[in-house]
Amino acid sequence: MGQNLALNIESRGFSVAIYNRTASTLHTFLDRSGTGKRLQPCFTLTELVSTLRRPRRILLMVKAGAAVDAMIAKLQPLLDPGDVIIDGGNSFFVDTTRRYHAATEAGLLYLGAGVSGGEEGALHGPSIMPGGSEEAYRIVSPILTEISARVDDRCCCTYIGAEGAGHYVKMVHNGIEYGDMQLIAESFFLLQQLCGMDYSEMHDLFSSWNRRDLDSYLIEITARILEVSDPETGEPMVEMILDKAGQKGTGKWTGIDALQLGAPVTTITEAVYSRALSFLKDERVAASAHLSGPDARFDGDPKAFLDDLRQALYAAKICSYAQGYQLLSMAASEHHWQLNYGDIALMWRGGCIIRAQFLSRIKQAFDADPGLANLLLAPYFQQAIASSQGAWRRTVAHAVSLGIPVPAFSSALAYYDGYRSAELPANLLQAQRDYFGAHTYHKINSDGDIIVDTDGEPVVFHTEWMLEDRPEIEV
């Protein structure tokens, strides 16, 4: 991605100084792609820094974690106040916040810019999510906005917010990506296991879905993947790929931070767990010889099921995005970020992995109600779920009855049912907590209102559950 970003920047009329700690890598890149281009190779960091005009603008594309800190430590003594460092990798937002404050203390300007789109996006126009120093963004925005993707003449790059906000939004983007990919994989598995469709038929189906409301990059590449054959065996390429899904950590980070904030991103988290379960390949193979499932076969209308599955995928996708946006809202409140949710949707319409037609609907929803608590409450999404939830429930029911695992579909449905429920069994949970740990509880009156004190604050109660008269104590 770093090489392609350099080529992208150069192609927009900028000259670019490039450095790699491995000189041979730099030579190979220049021999392959640098002929006749405004690319200035530098073989030391001192040479790189001396080549740049002030304020220097340095974009790091290195592996997240210690490598970023090491590179900053080497660069900092060579830079002057007002120079800009941009971390374009997938750094954890907490690290970005730390680096932002350290750079500020040193007089440097720091941006943590999430870049999405893979190698192709980096070359032709990615989605860029910069956060950190607003002054730094003003300095580099002519470059970042020029190289980013464009949709309807709007670039897919805008300032996100202070500290680690840019990398946080990129992290949530990747979490939604995990959910989206898992839902598509489960759809593929249902088509294969339940309907017995071959790869050519599935290619045609996903291609047709991509021409309708599911129009998105991930559906598009799924259709393409399903028509590729292994050159050695002639079998479908997917058949020859081991069913163990890797991960680089951004989905896991999303789930961990959601747990810390109390945000119910169940579909994203299930997608992470599904990858973890897939990695237990040897155990799954051994277990398959001992653990039984239902012997039932699908006896429904295959054509009707295909339409149900399309609607179920759309409804579950909406829930996945709703969870992601709910997490963004809770994080903004926690970290005092001023996030523009409509602009985030616009940034995700082009260049990035989760780009999809219905992101315009998200922009419209937040334009109509900037304080929207949950995407599910926007009129368009309310109607979309209402019209498709019957199909969604039938899809999950078929999968469960046939023993086909659909954790993302089912967790999204459970989230929807939980969010729409005025009452949940959490009252019993709280009673259990109070019984064994005196964790206390709030109480409601006969009208369902929370009992409050004279200052309007909820009164806290505890019950002595093990005593015969069970006295209730106001704490």
Tab-separated table of C-alpha atoms in Angstrom:
chain	number	residue	atom	x	y	z
A	1	MET	CA	0.000	0.000	0.000
A	2	GLY	CA	2.868	2.379	0.727
A	3	GLN	CA	4.299	1.947	-2.754
A	4	ASN	CA	0.917	2.456	-4.382
A	5	LEU	CA	0.167	5.534	-2.289
A	6	ALA	CA	3.490	7.011	-3.442
A	7	LEU	CA	2.526	6.335	-7.059
A	8	ASN	CA	-0.936	7.786	-6.475
A	9	ILE	CA	0.485	10.987	-4.962
A	10	GLU	CA	3.006	11.345	-7.804
A	11	SER	CA	0.307	10.831	-10.424
A	12	ARG	CA	-1.606	13.845	-9.035
A	13	GLY	CA	1.264	16.221	-9.773
A	14	PHE	CA	3.264	16.034	-6.541
A	15	SER	CA	6.911	15.080	-6.191
A	16	VAL	CA	7.551	12.338	-3.643
A	17	ALA	CA	10.656	11.411	-1.672
A	18	ILE	CA	10.570	7.717	-0.763
A	19	TYR	CA	12.475	5.690	1.809
A	20	ASN	CA	12.573	2.041	2.851
A	21	ARG	CA	14.902	0.615	5.447
A	22	THR	CA	15.731	-2.193	2.977
A	23	ALA	CA	17.566	-0.622	0.045
A	24	SER	CA	16.894	-3.571	-2.263
A	25	THR	CA	13.150	-3.111	-1.819
A	26	LEU	CA	13.482	0.518	-2.844
A	27	HIS	CA	15.558	-0.366	-5.926
A	28	THR	CA	13.060	-3.053	-6.972
A	29	PHE	CA	10.168	-0.625	-6.640
A	30	LEU	CA	11.934	2.053	-8.689
A	31	ASP	CA	12.959	-0.413	-11.405
A	32	ARG	CA	9.414	-1.731	-11.694
A	33	SER	CA	7.330	1.404	-11.283
A	34	GLY	CA	9.489	4.502	-10.949
A	35	THR	CA	10.777	5.155	-14.452
A	36	GLY	CA	10.034	8.700	-15.586
A	37	LYS	CA	8.223	9.622	-12.378
A	38	ARG	CA	8.826	12.387	-9.838
A	39	LEU	CA	10.064	9.898	-7.213
A	40	GLN	CA	13.195	10.812	-5.262
A	41	PRO	CA	14.810	7.764	-3.647
A	42	CYS	CA	16.380	8.290	-0.228
A	43	PHE	CA	18.553	5.690	1.440
A	44	THR	CA	18.785	7.219	4.909
A	45	LEU	CA	16.270	9.076	7.043
A	46	THR	CA	18.639	12.037	7.173
A	47	GLU	CA	18.613	12.178	3.377
A	48	LEU	CA	14.821	11.883	3.354
A	49	VAL	CA	14.316	14.727	5.821
A	50	SER	CA	16.852	17.010	4.084
A	51	THR	CA	15.080	16.454	0.745
A	52	LEU	CA	11.702	17.759	1.958
A	53	ARG	CA	10.515	21.366	2.014
A	54	ARG	CA	9.255	22.804	5.321
A	55	PRO	CA	6.894	22.113	6.861
A	56	ARG	CA	7.947	18.565	6.096
A	57	ARG	CA	5.126	16.108	5.468
A	58	ILE	CA	6.076	12.502	6.190
A	59	LEU	CA	3.678	9.627	5.647
A	60	LEU	CA	4.522	6.399	7.483
A	61	MET	CA	3.246	3.122	6.050
A	62	VAL	CA	4.687	0.568	8.452
A	63	LYS	CA	3.284	-2.258	10.542
A	64	ALA	CA	1.178	-1.112	13.490
A	65	GLY	CA	2.722	-1.268	16.937
A	66	ALA	CA	6.376	-1.048	17.914
A	67	ALA	CA	7.537	-0.347	14.346
A	68	VAL	CA	5.651	2.968	14.323
A	69	ASP	CA	7.160	4.057	17.637
A	70	ALA	CA	10.633	3.054	16.442
A	71	MET	CA	10.301	5.054	13.237
A	72	ILE	CA	8.992	8.130	15.059
A	73	ALA	CA	11.895	7.894	17.529
A	74	LYS	CA	14.359	7.913	14.626
A	75	LEU	CA	12.627	10.763	12.812
A	76	GLN	CA	11.931	13.124	15.707
A	77	PRO	CA	15.528	14.365	16.241
A	78	LEU	CA	15.742	15.202	12.529
A	79	LEU	CA	12.555	17.260	12.356
A	80	ASP	CA	11.723	20.867	13.169
A	81	PRO	CA	8.705	22.298	14.996
A	82	GLY	CA	5.691	22.407	12.707
A	83	ASP	CA	6.715	19.379	10.647
A	84	VAL	CA	3.964	16.818	10.087
A	85	ILE	CA	4.034	13.070	10.738
A	86	ILE	CA	1.173	11.006	9.324
A	87	ASP	CA	0.666	7.399	10.396
A	88	GLY	CA	-1.264	5.780	7.546
A	89	GLY	CA	-1.199	2.256	8.986
A	90	ASN	CA	-3.803	0.395	11.022
A	91	SER	CA	-2.629	1.660	14.410
A	92	PHE	CA	-4.679	1.117	17.549
A	93	PHE	CA	-6.355	4.427	18.382
A	94	VAL	CA	-4.990	4.447	21.960
A	95	ASP	CA	-1.446	4.362	20.549
A	96	THR	CA	-2.333	7.155	18.145
A	97	THR	CA	-3.649	9.318	20.981
A	98	ARG	CA	-0.426	8.722	22.934
A	99	ARG	CA	1.737	9.571	19.908
A	100	TYR	CA	-0.358	12.647	19.135
A	101	HIS	CA	0.256	14.098	22.614
A	102	ALA	CA	3.963	13.179	22.567
A	103	ALA	CA	4.396	14.816	19.156
A	104	THR	CA	2.537	17.921	20.313
A	105	GLU	CA	4.855	18.252	23.305
A	106	ALA	CA	7.808	18.022	20.909
A	107	GLY	CA	6.357	20.767	18.700
A	108	LEU	CA	5.443	18.389	15.866
A	109	LEU	CA	2.073	17.991	14.183
A	110	TYR	CA	0.651	14.471	14.168
A	111	LEU	CA	-2.097	12.753	12.186
A	112	GLY	CA	-3.353	9.204	12.566
A	113	ALA	CA	-4.960	8.551	9.201
A	114	GLY	CA	-6.845	5.337	8.561
A	115	VAL	CA	-6.482	4.316	4.910
A	116	SER	CA	-8.889	1.777	3.424
A	117	GLY	CA	-9.053	0.222	0.012
A	118	GLY	CA	-6.184	-2.223	-0.078
A	119	GLU	CA	-3.455	-2.006	-2.682
A	120	GLU	CA	-5.888	-1.170	-5.493
A	121	GLY	CA	-7.512	1.624	-3.524
A	122	ALA	CA	-4.130	3.026	-2.514
A	123	LEU	CA	-3.177	3.314	-6.182
A	124	HIS	CA	-6.430	4.594	-7.648
A	125	GLY	CA	-8.084	6.380	-4.714
A	126	PRO	CA	-8.626	5.124	-1.166
A	127	SER	CA	-10.928	6.254	1.605
A	128	ILE	CA	-8.823	8.263	4.069
A	129	MET	CA	-9.877	8.928	7.680
A	130	PRO	CA	-7.475	11.458	9.271
A	131	GLY	CA	-7.590	12.450	12.914
A	132	GLY	CA	-5.260	14.287	15.264
A	133	SER	CA	-3.884	17.766	14.708
A	134	GLU	CA	-6.343	19.933	12.798
A	135	GLU	CA	-3.460	22.211	11.784
A	136	ALA	CA	-1.642	19.202	10.359
A	137	TYR	CA	-4.731	18.307	8.351
A	138	ARG	CA	-4.900	21.821	6.875
A	139	ILE	CA	-1.294	21.437	5.725
A	140	VAL	CA	-1.683	18.002	4.111
A	141	SER	CA	-5.334	18.143	3.002
A	142	PRO	CA	-4.468	19.361	-0.538
A	143	ILE	CA	-2.628	16.058	-1.010
A	144	LEU	CA	-4.958	13.725	0.886
A	145	THR	CA	-8.137	15.035	-0.723
A	146	GLU	CA	-6.532	14.908	-4.162
A	147	ILE	CA	-5.485	11.255	-3.904
A	148	SER	CA	-8.644	9.935	-2.217
A	149	ALA	CA	-11.561	8.289	-3.986
A	150	ARG	CA	-14.359	10.488	-5.304
A	151	VAL	CA	-18.082	9.757	-5.447
A	152	ASP	CA	-20.518	12.260	-6.986
A	153	ASP	CA	-17.626	14.747	-7.122
A	154	ARG	CA	-17.013	14.517	-3.362
A	155	CYS	CA	-13.707	13.185	-2.080
A	156	CYS	CA	-13.706	10.336	0.428
A	157	CYS	CA	-11.515	12.164	2.915
A	158	THR	CA	-12.324	14.681	5.622
A	159	TYR	CA	-10.989	15.605	9.048
A	160	ILE	CA	-12.486	13.259	11.644
A	161	GLY	CA	-11.515	14.713	15.013
A	162	ALA	CA	-8.828	15.086	17.644
A	163	GLU	CA	-6.313	12.597	19.001
A	164	GLY	CA	-6.977	9.028	17.803
A	165	ALA	CA	-10.405	9.707	16.256
A	166	GLY	CA	-9.272	8.934	12.713
A	167	HIS	CA	-7.846	5.552	13.600
A	168	TYR	CA	-10.899	4.832	15.744
A	169	VAL	CA	-13.202	5.382	12.781
A	170	LYS	CA	-10.924	3.176	10.665
A	171	MET	CA	-11.068	0.502	13.382
A	172	VAL	CA	-14.873	0.559	13.370
A	173	HIS	CA	-14.828	0.481	9.553
A	174	ASN	CA	-12.798	-2.717	9.795
A	175	GLY	CA	-15.150	-4.127	12.430
A	176	ILE	CA	-18.117	-3.546	10.127
A	177	GLU	CA	-16.033	-5.137	7.369
A	178	TYR	CA	-15.621	-8.257	9.535
A	179	GLY	CA	-19.393	-8.455	10.024
A	180	ASP	CA	-20.108	-7.861	6.340
A	181	MET	CA	-17.660	-10.532	5.234
A	182	GLN	CA	-18.993	-13.086	7.707
A	183	LEU	CA	-22.591	-12.487	6.577
A	184	ILE	CA	-21.571	-13.006	2.952
A	185	ALA	CA	-19.615	-16.141	3.877
A	186	GLU	CA	-22.645	-17.530	5.716
A	187	SER	CA	-24.805	-16.757	2.671
A	188	PHE	CA	-22.325	-18.643	0.495
A	189	PHE	CA	-22.422	-21.591	2.920
A	190	LEU	CA	-26.232	-21.684	2.929
A	191	LEU	CA	-26.325	-21.617	-0.865
A	192	GLN	CA	-23.834	-24.465	-0.953
A	193	GLN	CA	-25.042	-26.628	1.936
A	194	LEU	CA	-28.774	-25.957	1.880
A	195	CYS	CA	-29.464	-25.301	-1.808
A	196	GLY	CA	-26.690	-27.374	-3.357
A	197	MET	CA	-25.801	-24.574	-5.781
A	198	ASP	CA	-22.624	-24.871	-7.845
A	199	TYR	CA	-20.098	-22.069	-8.147
A	200	SER	CA	-21.303	-20.857	-11.512
A	201	GLU	CA	-24.836	-20.499	-10.155
A	202	MET	CA	-23.576	-18.702	-7.067
A	203	HIS	CA	-21.515	-16.347	-9.225
A	204	ASP	CA	-24.627	-15.449	-11.211
A	205	LEU	CA	-26.661	-14.963	-8.031
A	206	PHE	CA	-24.158	-12.682	-6.307
A	207	SER	CA	-23.768	-10.729	-9.553
A	208	SER	CA	-27.526	-10.189	-9.687
A	209	TRP	CA	-27.594	-9.149	-6.025
A	210	ASN	CA	-24.881	-6.607	-6.787
A	211	ARG	CA	-27.226	-4.914	-9.239
A	212	ARG	CA	-29.852	-4.351	-6.538
A	213	ASP	CA	-29.930	-3.048	-2.959
A	214	LEU	CA	-26.912	-5.184	-1.973
A	215	ASP	CA	-24.691	-3.327	-4.451
A	216	SER	CA	-21.292	-3.195	-2.717
A	217	TYR	CA	-17.604	-3.882	-3.188
A	218	LEU	CA	-17.664	-7.065	-1.097
A	219	ILE	CA	-20.602	-8.555	-3.004
A	220	GLU	CA	-18.880	-7.607	-6.261
A	221	ILE	CA	-15.590	-9.318	-5.416
A	222	THR	CA	-17.441	-12.350	-4.022
A	223	ALA	CA	-19.054	-12.844	-7.429
A	224	ARG	CA	-15.648	-12.518	-9.088
A	225	ILE	CA	-13.989	-14.940	-6.683
A	226	LEU	CA	-16.635	-17.602	-7.351
A	227	GLU	CA	-15.867	-17.708	-11.088
A	228	VAL	CA	-12.122	-18.268	-10.673
A	229	SER	CA	-10.708	-21.770	-11.091
A	230	ASP	CA	-7.515	-23.210	-9.672
A	231	PRO	CA	-5.039	-23.401	-12.608
A	232	GLU	CA	-3.573	-26.670	-11.329
A	233	THR	CA	-6.724	-28.696	-10.685
A	234	GLY	CA	-9.400	-26.855	-12.629
A	235	GLU	CA	-11.555	-26.887	-9.499
A	236	PRO	CA	-13.152	-23.700	-8.161
A	237	MET	CA	-10.418	-21.730	-6.416
A	238	VAL	CA	-12.452	-21.363	-3.218
A	239	GLU	CA	-12.640	-25.160	-2.952
A	240	MET	CA	-8.847	-25.314	-2.857
A	241	ILE	CA	-8.441	-22.741	-0.062
A	242	LEU	CA	-8.181	-24.067	3.505
A	243	ASP	CA	-11.101	-22.924	5.656
A	244	LYS	CA	-9.001	-21.107	8.267
A	245	ALA	CA	-9.573	-17.339	8.288
A	246	GLY	CA	-6.797	-15.081	9.513
A	247	GLN	CA	-7.086	-11.649	11.112
A	248	LYS	CA	-4.772	-8.722	11.821
A	249	GLY	CA	-6.491	-7.442	14.941
A	250	THR	CA	-8.726	-4.506	14.013
A	251	GLY	CA	-11.917	-6.548	14.354
A	252	LYS	CA	-10.726	-7.817	17.730
A	253	TRP	CA	-9.898	-4.254	18.817
A	254	THR	CA	-13.418	-3.202	17.849
A	255	GLY	CA	-14.930	-5.916	20.010
A	256	ILE	CA	-12.649	-5.198	22.959
A	257	ASP	CA	-13.337	-1.467	22.941
A	258	ALA	CA	-17.056	-2.107	22.493
A	259	LEU	CA	-16.981	-4.279	25.634
A	260	GLN	CA	-15.189	-1.535	27.540
A	261	LEU	CA	-17.801	1.032	26.457
A	262	GLY	CA	-20.760	-1.334	26.885
A	263	ALA	CA	-21.676	-1.139	23.197
A	264	PRO	CA	-23.530	-4.243	21.901
A	265	VAL	CA	-21.665	-4.863	18.628
A	266	THR	CA	-22.758	-8.491	18.632
A	267	THR	CA	-22.536	-9.141	14.881
A	268	ILE	CA	-19.022	-7.735	14.619
A	269	THR	CA	-17.898	-9.715	17.662
A	270	GLU	CA	-19.472	-12.932	16.346
A	271	ALA	CA	-17.563	-12.403	13.103
A	272	VAL	CA	-14.310	-12.249	15.084
A	273	TYR	CA	-15.250	-15.380	17.037
A	274	SER	CA	-16.140	-17.150	13.775
A	275	ARG	CA	-12.636	-16.552	12.474
A	276	ALA	CA	-11.226	-17.863	15.745
A	277	LEU	CA	-13.410	-20.982	15.503
A	278	SER	CA	-12.382	-21.524	11.893
A	279	PHE	CA	-8.761	-21.629	13.043
A	280	LEU	CA	-9.467	-24.737	15.121
A	281	LYS	CA	-9.436	-26.768	11.903
A	282	ASP	CA	-7.857	-29.923	13.312
A	283	GLU	CA	-10.226	-29.952	16.290
A	284	ARG	CA	-13.238	-29.377	14.037
A	285	VAL	CA	-12.252	-32.248	11.780
A	286	ALA	CA	-11.848	-34.542	14.797
A	287	ALA	CA	-15.119	-33.346	16.355
A	288	SER	CA	-17.029	-33.922	13.115
A	289	ALA	CA	-16.492	-37.668	13.546
A	290	HIS	CA	-18.088	-37.672	17.001
A	291	LEU	CA	-20.643	-34.854	17.280
A	292	SER	CA	-23.973	-35.317	15.532
A	293	GLY	CA	-26.434	-32.824	14.109
A	294	PRO	CA	-29.901	-32.953	12.564
A	295	ASP	CA	-30.589	-35.358	9.723
A	296	ALA	CA	-33.266	-33.094	8.224
A	297	ARG	CA	-33.088	-31.906	4.619
A	298	PHE	CA	-34.360	-28.668	3.151
A	299	ASP	CA	-37.835	-29.306	1.747
A	300	GLY	CA	-38.871	-25.741	0.937
A	301	ASP	CA	-39.091	-23.782	-2.298
A	302	PRO	CA	-35.471	-23.095	-3.402
A	303	LYS	CA	-36.445	-20.024	-5.437
A	304	ALA	CA	-38.340	-18.514	-2.500
A	305	PHE	CA	-35.408	-19.260	-0.201
A	306	LEU	CA	-33.002	-17.369	-2.473
A	307	ASP	CA	-35.149	-14.264	-2.200
A	308	ASP	CA	-35.435	-14.764	1.566
A	309	LEU	CA	-31.649	-15.009	1.824
A	310	ARG	CA	-31.154	-11.795	-0.163
A	311	GLN	CA	-33.523	-9.930	2.131
A	312	ALA	CA	-31.975	-11.501	5.239
A	313	LEU	CA	-28.506	-10.444	4.133
A	314	TYR	CA	-29.667	-6.861	3.626
A	315	ALA	CA	-31.438	-6.716	7.000
A	316	ALA	CA	-28.477	-8.209	8.881
A	317	LYS	CA	-26.113	-5.835	7.069
A	318	ILE	CA	-28.200	-2.884	8.276
A	319	CYS	CA	-27.886	-4.168	11.860
A	320	SER	CA	-24.129	-4.551	11.524
A	321	TYR	CA	-23.773	-0.939	10.385
A	322	ALA	CA	-26.215	0.195	13.089
A	323	GLN	CA	-24.010	-1.457	15.703
A	324	GLY	CA	-20.898	0.182	14.264
A	325	TYR	CA	-22.486	3.632	14.314
A	326	GLN	CA	-23.787	3.069	17.840
A	327	LEU	CA	-20.209	2.284	18.897
A	328	LEU	CA	-18.945	5.456	17.191
A	329	SER	CA	-21.517	7.494	19.086
A	330	MET	CA	-20.586	5.983	22.445
A	331	ALA	CA	-16.861	6.455	21.758
A	332	ALA	CA	-17.424	10.085	20.746
A	333	SER	CA	-19.170	10.696	24.052
A	334	GLU	CA	-16.424	8.922	26.001
A	335	HIS	CA	-13.521	10.727	24.299
A	336	HIS	CA	-15.261	14.072	23.653
A	337	TRP	CA	-14.900	13.813	19.891
A	338	GLN	CA	-17.167	15.779	17.566
A	339	LEU	CA	-17.879	13.140	14.921
A	340	ASN	CA	-19.938	13.918	11.836
A	341	TYR	CA	-21.681	10.608	11.135
A	342	GLY	CA	-23.051	11.674	7.765
A	343	ASP	CA	-19.589	12.687	6.553
A	344	ILE	CA	-18.214	9.351	7.747
A	345	ALA	CA	-20.803	7.591	5.583
A	346	LEU	CA	-19.724	9.717	2.608
A	347	MET	CA	-16.068	8.797	3.205
A	348	TRP	CA	-17.018	5.138	3.117
A	349	ARG	CA	-18.900	5.363	-0.198
A	350	GLY	CA	-15.746	5.087	-2.299
A	351	GLY	CA	-12.294	3.542	-2.128
A	352	CYS	CA	-12.824	1.527	1.040
A	353	ILE	CA	-13.663	-2.142	1.535
A	354	ILE	CA	-17.174	-1.597	2.942
A	355	ARG	CA	-18.229	0.824	0.216
A	356	ALA	CA	-21.849	0.178	-0.626
A	357	GLN	CA	-24.791	1.860	-2.290
A	358	PHE	CA	-26.789	2.121	0.906
A	359	LEU	CA	-24.199	4.355	2.612
A	360	SER	CA	-25.970	7.233	0.876
A	361	ARG	CA	-29.036	6.227	2.887
A	362	ILE	CA	-26.993	6.534	6.070
A	363	LYS	CA	-25.872	10.034	5.054
A	364	GLN	CA	-29.507	10.983	4.405
A	365	ALA	CA	-30.560	9.575	7.778
A	366	PHE	CA	-28.068	11.691	9.715
A	367	ASP	CA	-28.778	14.771	7.592
A	368	ALA	CA	-32.434	14.433	8.519
A	369	ASP	CA	-31.659	13.793	12.209
A	370	PRO	CA	-28.077	14.569	13.351
A	371	GLY	CA	-28.972	13.274	16.824
A	372	LEU	CA	-30.254	9.927	15.545
A	373	ALA	CA	-29.717	7.395	18.351
A	374	ASN	CA	-29.638	4.319	16.117
A	375	LEU	CA	-29.799	3.741	12.362
A	376	LEU	CA	-32.647	1.279	12.936
A	377	LEU	CA	-34.831	4.246	13.935
A	378	ALA	CA	-34.375	6.106	10.638
A	379	PRO	CA	-37.556	5.803	8.501
A	380	TYR	CA	-35.820	4.138	5.537
A	381	PHE	CA	-34.124	1.504	7.680
A	382	GLN	CA	-37.238	0.935	9.774
A	383	GLN	CA	-39.127	0.137	6.586
A	384	ALA	CA	-36.321	-1.976	5.145
A	385	ILE	CA	-36.206	-4.159	8.265
A	386	ALA	CA	-40.001	-4.343	8.528
A	387	SER	CA	-40.331	-5.580	4.964
A	388	SER	CA	-37.534	-8.141	5.222
A	389	GLN	CA	-37.654	-9.482	8.771
A	390	GLY	CA	-40.024	-12.333	7.855
A	391	ALA	CA	-37.500	-13.517	5.261
A	392	TRP	CA	-34.689	-13.003	7.774
A	393	ARG	CA	-36.413	-15.123	10.421
A	394	ARG	CA	-37.187	-17.893	7.932
A	395	THR	CA	-33.559	-17.925	6.786
A	396	VAL	CA	-32.215	-18.281	10.328
A	397	ALA	CA	-34.871	-20.884	11.183
A	398	HIS	CA	-33.963	-22.988	8.131
A	399	ALA	CA	-30.264	-22.806	9.027
A	400	VAL	CA	-30.845	-23.774	12.664
A	401	SER	CA	-33.163	-26.652	11.776
A	402	LEU	CA	-30.570	-28.046	9.370
A	403	GLY	CA	-27.601	-27.508	11.684
A	404	ILE	CA	-25.863	-24.930	9.465
A	405	PRO	CA	-23.993	-22.364	11.616
A	406	VAL	CA	-25.030	-18.767	10.930
A	407	PRO	CA	-23.670	-16.830	13.929
A	408	ALA	CA	-23.662	-13.440	12.212
A	409	PHE	CA	-27.196	-13.748	10.843
A	410	SER	CA	-28.587	-14.974	14.157
A	411	SER	CA	-26.696	-12.505	16.360
A	412	ALA	CA	-27.856	-9.606	14.181
A	413	LEU	CA	-31.435	-10.808	14.526
A	414	ALA	CA	-31.052	-11.166	18.298
A	415	TYR	CA	-29.666	-7.627	18.449
A	416	TYR	CA	-32.652	-6.331	16.493
A	417	ASP	CA	-35.130	-8.186	18.709
A	418	GLY	CA	-33.348	-7.019	21.832
A	419	TYR	CA	-33.188	-3.383	20.722
A	420	ARG	CA	-36.886	-3.302	19.843
A	421	SER	CA	-37.915	-4.880	23.187
A	422	ALA	CA	-39.219	-2.441	25.800
A	423	GLU	CA	-38.567	-5.125	28.428
A	424	LEU	CA	-35.726	-7.621	28.735
A	425	PRO	CA	-34.959	-10.216	31.445
A	426	ALA	CA	-32.205	-8.030	32.884
A	427	ASN	CA	-34.363	-7.528	35.988
A	428	LEU	CA	-33.748	-11.156	36.934
A	429	LEU	CA	-30.032	-10.762	36.190
A	430	GLN	CA	-29.882	-7.762	38.491
A	431	ALA	CA	-31.726	-9.665	41.226
A	432	GLN	CA	-29.208	-12.506	40.906
A	433	ARG	CA	-26.324	-10.027	41.157
A	434	ASP	CA	-27.857	-8.461	44.234
A	435	TYR	CA	-28.461	-11.917	45.802
A	436	PHE	CA	-24.885	-13.203	45.561
A	437	GLY	CA	-22.944	-9.944	45.587
A	438	ALA	CA	-25.120	-7.181	47.051
A	439	HIS	CA	-24.718	-5.267	43.796
A	440	THR	CA	-27.993	-3.319	44.449
A	441	TYR	CA	-30.654	-2.319	41.934
A	442	HIS	CA	-33.042	0.442	40.927
A	443	LYS	CA	-36.732	-0.094	41.476
A	444	ILE	CA	-39.843	0.914	39.532
A	445	ASN	CA	-43.289	1.852	40.815
A	446	SER	CA	-46.644	0.497	39.652
A	447	ASP	CA	-46.588	2.900	36.695
A	448	GLY	CA	-43.229	1.576	35.528
A	449	ASP	CA	-41.350	4.748	36.503
A	450	ILE	CA	-37.998	4.584	38.298
A	451	ILE	CA	-38.270	5.491	41.977
A	452	VAL	CA	-36.274	8.681	42.614
A	453	ASP	CA	-35.346	10.750	45.667
A	454	THR	CA	-36.279	14.380	46.336
A	455	ASP	CA	-33.440	15.530	44.057
A	456	GLY	CA	-34.749	13.394	41.204
A	457	GLU	CA	-31.895	10.884	41.458
A	458	PRO	CA	-32.713	7.142	41.180
A	459	VAL	CA	-32.880	5.463	44.587
A	460	VAL	CA	-30.564	2.450	45.038
A	461	PHE	CA	-31.972	-0.621	46.830
A	462	HIS	CA	-30.615	-3.906	48.203
A	463	THR	CA	-32.597	-6.931	49.406
A	464	GLU	CA	-31.432	-9.354	52.106
A	465	TRP	CA	-32.514	-12.341	49.997
A	466	MET	CA	-31.476	-15.120	52.403
A	467	LEU	CA	-33.464	-13.824	55.357
A	468	GLU	CA	-37.002	-15.153	55.782
A	469	ASP	CA	-38.644	-11.745	55.839
A	470	ARG	CA	-36.362	-10.517	52.978
A	471	PRO	CA	-36.047	-6.910	54.170
A	472	GLU	CA	-35.347	-4.334	51.468
A	473	ILE	CA	-32.775	-1.681	52.285
A	474	GLU	CA	-32.486	1.729	50.673
A	475	VAL	CA	-28.779	2.217	50.067
